Amino acid sequence: MNIYKTMLAALFVGGLTITLSACEQQGPLEEAGEEIDDSVEDTGDAIEDKTDG
């Protein structure tokens, strides 16, 4: 269930990042969104690594 929540959060943040990428200038909210997206992706990768081995 925890992996499901993490993946759902990653999809949400990814969608938010894609939506914000339509802007030509990268503002502070877009930068924050990208940082959140990266951290969620890293968390998902860490969970996958722990559950694979």
C-alpha positions as MATLAB code, in Angstrom:
seq = 'MNIYKTMLAALFVGGLTITLSACEQQGPLEEAGEEIDDSVEDTGDAIEDKTDG';
ca = [
       0.000    0.000    0.000;
       2.901    2.344    0.724;
       4.366    1.823   -2.749;
       0.963    2.621   -4.240;
       0.860    5.970   -2.426;
       4.413    6.792   -3.487;
       3.726    6.005   -7.127;
       0.484    8.008   -7.023;
       2.371   10.978   -5.589;
       5.028   10.645   -8.289;
       2.370   10.658  -11.007;
       0.695   13.700   -9.472;
       3.930   15.651   -9.215;
       4.925   14.569  -12.715;
       1.633   15.848  -14.071;
       2.078   19.093  -12.192;
       5.575   19.483  -13.600;
       4.356   18.879  -17.146;
       1.611   21.434  -16.641;
       4.044   24.024  -15.326;
       6.543   23.348  -18.121;
       4.231   25.124  -20.558;
       5.499   28.422  -19.093;
       8.399   29.948  -20.966;
      10.115   31.346  -17.881;
      11.015   29.004  -15.086;
       9.669   30.538  -11.906;
      10.251   29.583   -8.294;
       7.173   27.342   -8.169;
       8.327   25.357  -11.171;
      11.776   24.938   -9.656;
      10.194   23.759   -6.404;
       7.988   21.353   -8.350;
      10.990   19.892  -10.114;
      12.811   19.426   -6.817;
       9.764   17.674   -5.343;
       9.481   15.516   -8.451;
      13.138   14.516   -8.182;
      12.821   13.647   -4.499;
       9.654   11.598   -5.051;
      11.326    9.764   -7.918;
      14.395    9.069   -5.770;
      12.136    7.770   -2.990;
      10.332    5.489   -5.427;
      13.651    4.183   -6.742;
      14.864    3.507   -3.190;
      11.664    1.602   -2.394;
      12.033   -0.454   -5.564;
      15.645   -1.254   -4.693;
      14.654   -2.400   -1.198;
      11.770   -4.558   -2.426;
      13.698   -6.141   -5.337;
      16.494   -7.616   -3.243;
];
